[in-house]
Tab-separated table of C-alpha atoms in Angstrom:
chain	number	residue	atom	x	y	z
A	1	MET	CA	0.000	0.000	0.000
A	2	LYS	CA	1.386	3.367	-1.011
A	3	GLN	CA	1.922	5.703	1.936
A	4	ARG	CA	0.879	9.332	1.804
A	5	LYS	CA	3.844	11.701	1.751
A	6	THR	CA	3.995	13.975	4.774
A	7	LYS	CA	6.023	16.987	5.716
A	8	MET	CA	8.679	15.975	8.242
A	9	ASN	CA	9.943	19.464	9.128
A	10	LYS	CA	6.682	21.118	10.101
A	11	THR	CA	7.077	24.620	11.545
A	12	PRO	CA	5.400	24.983	14.949
A	13	GLU	CA	3.081	27.773	15.970
A	14	PHE	CA	4.838	29.863	18.587
A	15	VAL	CA	3.340	31.396	21.709
A	16	PRO	CA	5.810	33.839	23.338
A	17	GLY	CA	5.495	34.020	27.099
A	18	PRO	CA	7.896	36.184	29.142
A	19	PRO	CA	8.618	35.219	32.778
A	20	GLY	CA	5.588	34.892	35.022
A	21	THR	CA	2.927	35.251	32.299
A	22	GLY	CA	1.111	32.037	33.199
A	23	LYS	CA	2.437	29.799	30.441
A	24	THR	CA	1.721	26.576	32.324
A	25	HIS	CA	-1.002	27.195	34.888
A	26	VAL	CA	-3.083	29.584	32.774
A	27	TRP	CA	-2.447	29.357	29.022
A	28	LEU	CA	-1.610	25.657	28.796
A	29	LYS	CA	-4.484	24.581	31.043
A	30	GLU	CA	-6.953	26.732	29.087
A	31	ARG	CA	-5.789	25.458	25.685
A	32	TYR	CA	-5.844	21.860	26.872
A	33	ALA	CA	-9.442	22.303	28.055
A	34	GLU	CA	-10.376	23.930	24.747
A	35	PHE	CA	-8.981	21.003	22.759
A	36	LEU	CA	-10.966	18.557	24.886
A	37	GLU	CA	-14.128	20.621	24.442
A	38	ALA	CA	-13.503	20.700	20.695
A	39	GLY	CA	-13.707	16.902	20.643
A	40	TYR	CA	-10.082	15.843	20.698
A	41	ASP	CA	-9.419	12.725	22.755
A	42	TRP	CA	-7.046	13.141	25.692
A	43	ASP	CA	-4.884	10.267	24.454
A	44	ARG	CA	-4.263	12.082	21.169
A	45	ILE	CA	-3.048	15.252	22.901
A	46	VAL	CA	0.633	15.226	23.861
A	47	VAL	CA	2.219	17.881	26.096
A	48	LEU	CA	5.976	17.725	26.601
A	49	SER	CA	8.451	19.571	28.788
A	50	HIS	CA	12.093	19.160	29.812
A	51	THR	CA	11.984	18.017	33.427
A	52	ASN	CA	9.916	15.598	35.473
A	53	THR	CA	9.007	18.437	37.831
A	54	ALA	CA	7.638	20.563	34.983
A	55	ALA	CA	5.680	17.625	33.557
A	56	GLU	CA	4.188	16.881	36.992
A	57	GLU	CA	3.093	20.520	37.306
A	58	ILE	CA	1.292	20.296	33.961
A	59	VAL	CA	-0.464	17.078	35.007
A	60	LYS	CA	-1.587	18.778	38.231
A	61	ALA	CA	-2.863	21.764	36.256
A	62	VAL	CA	-5.142	19.713	33.953
A	63	LYS	CA	-6.050	16.499	35.755
A	64	ASN	CA	-9.115	17.994	37.478
A	65	LEU	CA	-10.735	18.953	34.186
A	66	PRO	CA	-14.130	17.181	33.987
A	67	GLN	CA	-13.198	15.315	30.790
A	68	LEU	CA	-10.297	13.652	32.629
A	69	LYS	CA	-12.070	12.569	35.822
A	70	ASN	CA	-11.924	8.875	34.874
A	71	VAL	CA	-8.398	8.948	33.442
A	72	PRO	CA	-5.753	7.470	35.795
A	73	ASP	CA	-2.741	9.671	36.434
A	74	THR	CA	-0.467	6.922	35.122
A	75	LYS	CA	-2.209	7.014	31.749
A	76	LEU	CA	-2.195	10.798	31.631
A	77	GLU	CA	1.523	10.795	32.413
A	78	ASP	CA	2.166	8.838	29.201
A	79	GLN	CA	0.821	11.823	27.257
A	80	ILE	CA	2.156	14.596	29.511
A	81	CYS	CA	5.804	13.883	30.212
A	82	THR	CA	9.363	14.849	29.387
A	83	ILE	CA	10.602	14.972	25.813
A	84	HIS	CA	13.058	12.152	26.474
A	85	SER	CA	10.490	9.892	28.131
A	86	TYR	CA	8.084	10.330	25.274
A	87	PHE	CA	10.560	9.484	22.539
A	88	ARG	CA	11.946	6.592	24.518
A	89	GLY	CA	8.438	5.137	24.659
A	90	GLU	CA	7.734	5.791	20.995
A	91	TYR	CA	10.590	3.636	19.729
A	92	LEU	CA	12.067	0.863	21.902
A	93	PRO	CA	11.477	1.459	25.624
A	94	LEU	CA	14.831	0.084	26.712
A	95	GLN	CA	16.217	0.834	30.166
A	96	LYS	CA	18.150	4.029	30.790
A	97	TYR	CA	21.874	4.155	31.397
A	98	GLU	CA	21.847	4.720	35.152
A	99	GLN	CA	24.306	4.887	38.030
A	100	GLU	CA	24.687	1.102	38.150
A	101	GLU	CA	25.822	1.102	34.517
A	102	HIS	CA	28.129	3.998	35.273
A	103	LYS	CA	29.793	2.004	38.060
A	104	LYS	CA	30.199	-1.001	35.792
A	105	PHE	CA	31.634	1.162	33.019
A	106	CYS	CA	34.089	2.747	35.479
A	107	ASN	CA	35.199	-0.699	36.620
A	108	GLU	CA	35.903	-1.656	33.029
A	109	ASN	CA	37.646	1.654	32.200
A	110	VAL	CA	40.073	2.940	34.805
A	111	ALA	CA	40.392	6.331	33.050
A	112	MET	CA	36.811	7.133	34.097
A	113	ARG	CA	38.010	7.378	37.704
A	114	ASN	CA	40.222	10.405	37.025
A	115	TRP	CA	37.217	12.607	37.794
A	116	ASN	CA	35.219	12.544	41.043
A	117	LYS	CA	34.083	16.127	41.578
A	118	GLY	CA	30.319	15.786	41.537
A	119	LYS	CA	27.291	13.666	40.678
A	120	TRP	CA	28.097	10.717	38.475
A	121	ASP	CA	25.973	11.986	35.571
A	122	LYS	CA	28.022	15.200	35.443
A	123	HIS	CA	31.145	13.289	34.455
A	124	PRO	CA	33.002	15.134	31.639
A	125	LEU	CA	32.437	12.198	29.277
A	126	TYR	CA	28.671	12.449	29.628
A	127	THR	CA	28.501	16.246	29.496
A	128	PHE	CA	30.757	16.349	26.436
A	129	SER	CA	28.633	13.700	24.701
A	130	SER	CA	25.451	15.620	25.507
A	131	HIS	CA	26.803	18.982	24.359
A	132	ALA	CA	28.238	17.622	21.103
A	133	HIS	CA	24.956	15.864	20.363
A	134	GLY	CA	22.969	19.027	21.082
A	135	LYS	CA	25.119	20.944	18.613
A	136	GLU	CA	24.747	18.147	16.014
A	137	MET	CA	28.522	17.821	15.837
A	138	THR	CA	30.902	14.907	15.740
A	139	PHE	CA	33.473	14.479	18.488
A	140	ASP	CA	36.221	16.192	16.478
A	141	GLN	CA	33.977	19.017	15.265
A	142	TYR	CA	32.832	19.890	18.761
A	143	TRP	CA	36.304	19.615	20.274
A	144	GLN	CA	37.479	22.297	17.836
A	145	VAL	CA	34.912	24.855	19.052
A	146	CYS	CA	34.192	23.979	22.676
A	147	ASN	CA	35.806	25.275	25.847
A	148	THR	CA	38.043	22.260	26.423
A	149	GLN	CA	38.771	23.329	30.010
A	150	SER	CA	35.161	22.452	30.835
A	151	TYR	CA	36.017	18.786	30.382
A	152	GLU	CA	39.217	18.619	32.398
A	153	PRO	CA	41.081	16.587	33.565
A	154	TYR	CA	40.527	14.920	30.200
A	155	ASN	CA	42.023	16.011	26.906
A	156	LYS	CA	41.047	14.907	23.422
A	157	HIS	CA	43.302	11.858	23.471
A	158	HIS	CA	41.759	10.652	26.733
A	159	LEU	CA	38.144	11.489	25.975
A	160	LYS	CA	37.797	10.198	22.423
A	161	PRO	CA	38.597	6.521	23.163
A	162	LEU	CA	36.368	6.729	26.255
A	163	LYS	CA	33.525	8.023	24.076
A	164	GLU	CA	33.959	5.105	21.665
A	165	LYS	CA	33.929	2.609	24.546
A	166	TYR	CA	30.896	4.334	26.104
A	167	ASP	CA	28.944	4.028	22.845
A	168	ALA	CA	29.888	0.347	22.531
A	169	PHE	CA	28.975	-0.304	26.193
A	170	ARG	CA	25.443	1.077	25.781
A	171	GLU	CA	24.944	-0.887	22.585
A	172	ASN	CA	26.183	-4.101	24.195
A	173	TYR	CA	24.058	-3.796	27.345
A	174	LYS	CA	21.037	-2.293	25.548
A	175	LYS	CA	20.974	0.819	27.697
A	176	LEU	CA	19.905	4.278	26.556
A	177	SER	CA	21.460	7.665	27.128
A	178	PHE	CA	19.221	10.718	26.769
A	179	GLU	CA	20.801	11.312	23.357
A	180	ASP	CA	19.868	7.778	22.277
A	181	MET	CA	16.221	8.399	23.147
A	182	ILE	CA	16.082	11.301	20.717
A	183	ASP	CA	18.133	9.698	17.942
A	184	ASN	CA	16.346	6.347	18.017
A	185	PHE	CA	13.037	8.026	17.269
A	186	ARG	CA	14.516	10.550	14.877
A	187	PHE	CA	16.511	8.130	12.727
A	188	ARG	CA	15.065	4.657	13.384
A	189	ALA	CA	11.332	5.021	13.909
A	190	GLU	CA	9.732	4.247	10.555
A	191	VAL	CA	6.627	6.366	11.017
A	192	PRO	CA	5.884	9.513	13.025
A	193	THR	CA	3.500	9.438	15.969
A	194	ASN	CA	-0.227	9.331	15.320
A	195	ILE	CA	-1.468	12.265	17.397
A	196	ASP	CA	-3.695	15.297	16.881
A	197	ILE	CA	-2.079	17.892	19.158
A	198	LEU	CA	1.562	18.337	20.176
A	199	ILE	CA	2.461	21.116	22.628
A	200	VAL	CA	5.991	21.733	23.894
A	201	ASP	CA	6.365	23.805	27.063
A	202	GLU	CA	9.507	25.925	27.630
A	203	ALA	CA	10.378	25.114	24.047
A	204	GLN	CA	13.308	27.548	23.939
A	205	ASP	CA	15.376	24.975	25.856
A	206	CYS	CA	15.134	22.415	23.031
A	207	SER	CA	18.349	21.402	21.297
A	208	LYS	CA	18.574	21.086	17.518
A	209	PRO	CA	18.127	17.277	17.530
A	210	GLN	CA	15.135	17.611	19.853
A	211	ILE	CA	13.511	20.153	17.549
A	212	LYS	CA	13.907	17.818	14.572
A	213	ALA	CA	12.538	14.850	16.509
A	214	LEU	CA	9.541	16.968	17.581
A	215	GLN	CA	8.944	18.048	14.001
A	216	LYS	CA	8.885	14.400	12.955
A	217	ALA	CA	6.503	13.542	15.798
A	218	ALA	CA	4.155	16.333	14.681
A	219	THR	CA	4.085	15.245	11.033
A	220	ASN	CA	0.423	14.199	11.135
A	221	ALA	CA	-0.671	16.472	13.991
A	222	LYS	CA	-3.408	19.018	13.375
A	223	ARG	CA	-1.819	21.488	15.806
A	224	PHE	CA	1.882	21.761	16.649
A	225	ILE	CA	2.604	24.439	19.261
A	226	PHE	CA	5.754	25.679	20.967
A	227	ILE	CA	5.280	27.875	24.011
A	228	GLY	CA	8.259	29.607	25.554
A	229	ASP	CA	10.438	32.675	25.628
A	230	PRO	CA	13.424	33.140	23.292
A	231	ASP	CA	14.793	35.732	25.723
A	232	GLN	CA	15.323	32.832	28.151
A	233	THR	CA	17.331	30.673	25.753
A	234	ILE	CA	20.212	30.014	28.126
A	235	HIS	CA	21.282	26.512	27.086
A	236	GLU	CA	23.272	27.314	23.954
A	237	TYR	CA	26.194	25.298	25.347
A	238	ALA	CA	23.927	22.220	25.129
A	239	GLY	CA	22.575	22.977	21.675
A	240	SER	CA	19.578	25.283	22.114
A	241	ASP	CA	19.238	27.595	19.130
A	242	PRO	CA	18.212	31.186	19.980
A	243	ASP	CA	18.108	32.237	16.322
A	244	PHE	CA	15.544	29.528	15.572
A	245	PHE	CA	13.297	30.722	18.386
A	246	TYR	CA	13.732	34.423	17.673
A	247	LYS	CA	12.673	33.772	14.076
A	248	LEU	CA	9.567	31.980	15.352
A	249	ALA	CA	8.874	34.748	17.879
A	250	SER	CA	9.335	37.594	15.379
A	251	THR	CA	6.370	36.779	13.144
A	252	GLN	CA	3.027	38.537	13.188
A	253	GLU	CA	1.377	35.265	14.216
A	254	ALA	CA	3.630	35.033	17.270
A	255	LYS	CA	2.937	38.682	18.113
A	256	ASP	CA	-0.781	37.935	18.004
A	257	ASN	CA	-0.269	34.897	20.270
A	258	GLU	CA	1.847	36.771	22.817
A	259	LEU	CA	1.104	36.408	26.518
A	260	LYS	CA	1.219	39.988	27.759
A	261	GLU	CA	0.094	40.093	31.377
A	262	GLY	CA	2.809	39.603	33.969
A	263	LEU	CA	1.641	37.713	37.045
A	264	ARG	CA	4.912	37.607	38.988
A	265	CYS	CA	7.275	40.574	38.497
A	266	GLY	CA	6.786	44.130	39.722
A	267	GLU	CA	7.675	47.346	37.898
A	268	THR	CA	11.315	47.407	38.971
A	269	ILE	CA	12.241	43.912	37.810
A	270	ASN	CA	10.139	44.327	34.673
A	271	LYS	CA	11.867	47.582	33.723
A	272	ILE	CA	15.389	46.301	34.389
A	273	CYS	CA	14.784	43.148	32.358
A	274	LYS	CA	13.358	45.099	29.422
A	275	ASN	CA	16.328	47.464	29.436
A	276	ILE	CA	18.745	44.529	29.365
A	277	ILE	CA	17.020	42.691	26.511
A	278	ALA	CA	16.119	45.786	24.416
A	279	PRO	CA	19.140	45.509	22.031
A	280	VAL	CA	18.112	41.958	21.151
A	281	TRP	CA	14.545	43.044	20.442
A	282	ASP	CA	15.875	45.852	18.241
A	283	LYS	CA	17.869	43.314	16.228
A	284	TRP	CA	14.860	41.097	15.502
A	285	GLY	CA	12.320	43.836	14.803
A	286	VAL	CA	9.064	45.148	16.136
A	287	ASN	CA	7.341	41.754	16.394
A	288	ALA	CA	10.068	40.540	18.760
A	289	VAL	CA	9.305	43.295	21.291
A	290	ARG	CA	7.286	41.891	24.172
A	291	THR	CA	4.536	43.899	25.879
A	292	TRP	CA	4.963	42.033	29.221
A	293	THR	CA	3.220	44.192	31.806
A	294	PRO	CA	4.292	44.189	35.487
A	295	VAL	CA	2.000	43.014	38.252
A	296	GLU	CA	-0.394	45.823	39.070
A	297	GLY	CA	0.408	47.556	42.358
A	298	VAL	CA	3.853	46.003	42.757
A	299	VAL	CA	6.797	48.368	42.366
A	300	GLY	CA	9.736	46.851	44.200
A	301	ASN	CA	13.045	48.137	45.566
A	302	SER	CA	16.174	48.494	43.472
A	303	TYR	CA	19.626	48.671	45.030
A	304	TRP	CA	22.758	49.378	43.037
A	305	ILE	CA	26.008	47.919	44.374
A	306	PRO	CA	28.734	49.764	42.479
A	307	SER	CA	31.803	47.605	43.134
A	308	ILE	CA	33.205	44.830	45.248
A	309	GLU	CA	35.272	47.334	47.254
A	310	GLN	CA	32.165	49.090	48.562
A	311	SER	CA	29.357	47.602	50.596
A	312	CYS	CA	25.862	48.555	51.645
A	313	GLU	CA	23.089	47.097	53.734
A	314	ALA	CA	21.396	45.702	50.619
A	315	SER	CA	24.417	43.620	49.697
A	316	LYS	CA	24.670	42.219	53.226
A	317	ILE	CA	20.999	41.272	53.217
A	318	LEU	CA	21.276	39.591	49.828
A	319	ILE	CA	24.453	37.663	50.664
A	320	ASN	CA	23.039	36.507	53.987
A	321	LYS	CA	19.891	35.250	52.261
A	322	ILE	CA	21.922	33.341	49.686
A	323	ASN	CA	24.217	31.873	52.325
A	324	MET	CA	21.231	30.714	54.369
A	325	LYS	CA	19.627	29.204	51.273
A	326	LEU	CA	22.803	27.386	50.291
A	327	GLY	CA	23.721	26.424	53.822
A	328	THR	CA	27.096	28.140	53.490
A	329	GLN	CA	28.964	29.923	56.250
A	330	GLY	CA	29.260	33.443	54.924
A	331	ASP	CA	31.926	32.622	52.345
A	332	LEU	CA	30.040	33.967	49.350
A	333	LYS	CA	31.780	36.910	47.705
A	334	LYS	CA	29.959	40.171	47.270
A	335	PRO	CA	28.741	40.807	43.717
A	336	SER	CA	30.236	43.563	41.611
A	337	ALA	CA	28.071	46.156	39.878
A	338	VAL	CA	24.749	44.372	40.172
A	339	ALA	CA	21.169	45.484	40.570
A	340	ILE	CA	19.246	43.769	43.351
A	341	THR	CA	15.491	43.893	43.341
A	342	SER	CA	12.708	42.708	45.579
A	343	PRO	CA	8.993	42.871	44.687
A	344	ILE	CA	7.555	44.633	47.723
A	345	LYS	CA	4.006	45.891	47.274
A	346	GLY	CA	3.568	49.622	47.307
A	347	SER	CA	7.243	50.427	47.838
A	348	GLN	CA	9.041	53.036	45.798
A	349	LEU	CA	12.007	52.608	43.480
A	350	ARG	CA	15.120	53.516	45.451
A	351	SER	CA	17.858	55.451	43.704
A	352	PRO	CA	21.601	54.828	44.334
A	353	SER	CA	21.837	57.988	46.433
A	354	GLN	CA	19.125	56.663	48.766
A	355	CYS	CA	20.914	53.366	49.380
A	356	PRO	CA	22.652	53.373	52.797
A	357	TYR	CA	26.245	52.844	51.655
A	358	ARG	CA	29.111	52.817	54.081
């Protein structure tokens, strides 16, 4: 039987949502309810995010909708989950490469033990593999452009044979890295997923391979939606592509979709953030400029700390808060030339001259 040709690189609709504009608990919940009311079945609506915590928040936001009252959470979590979990399930749901496999791999490869500075999954071999994959580069290509100091104590001649052994180990034991989950679906799955709606939350954090896998998954979808904020594309080191998202966010359609009402930040934070990002908006044109209103009635304090040689009460308060949060013993260095803000209702913006320096 002859298969119908489909477009594998479908362009998503984009919904720009600056910080605190209700992307998950307002917009996403409302759209999900609208799709259900329009007659779409819940098991043909897929919502993906990047972390288990984010996916759990989305499930919490929608699970009390009347159309889902008889749907078990476990079933709903198959459709609302992380990007990696979804693609792992859509091809071969093999087991993940976990800490036990890491220990076994270290036992077989003594060179892996040259690093012991943090959590096992932050080993330079794994971070290098992830970053190169996100950039869609081979080992040699990425080594030429990366900050090699990030992967010390290993150099190219140490890391490359380890990478080859790591790839062979996963293949031999049938274990999946996060990169495998994306590539297996992208390159090995014969047909795209059979769904009606695909929504990706915090889409600006997607790497290039993830974007292409999502485009394949959405081949037959009636709606393919990215919601996020290109101004928050902070994972370029891992392959996120700000230019891709700014192009999506700079169309008239995206401007019409924009979430404008801020629900979190007061006037001070809002103004500072807009001033910082303004040159980027200018580069991409009028449709890239976000309206993003502050929370009504919240102004906030602003303290300017001019240099590390000077101190003020604001810096002490901030550093003490951070030290308490981190459980440190006052060893955090004072920041240099930084604006500190706090959203206090009804307070007035404080100028540098009003800050009690000493």
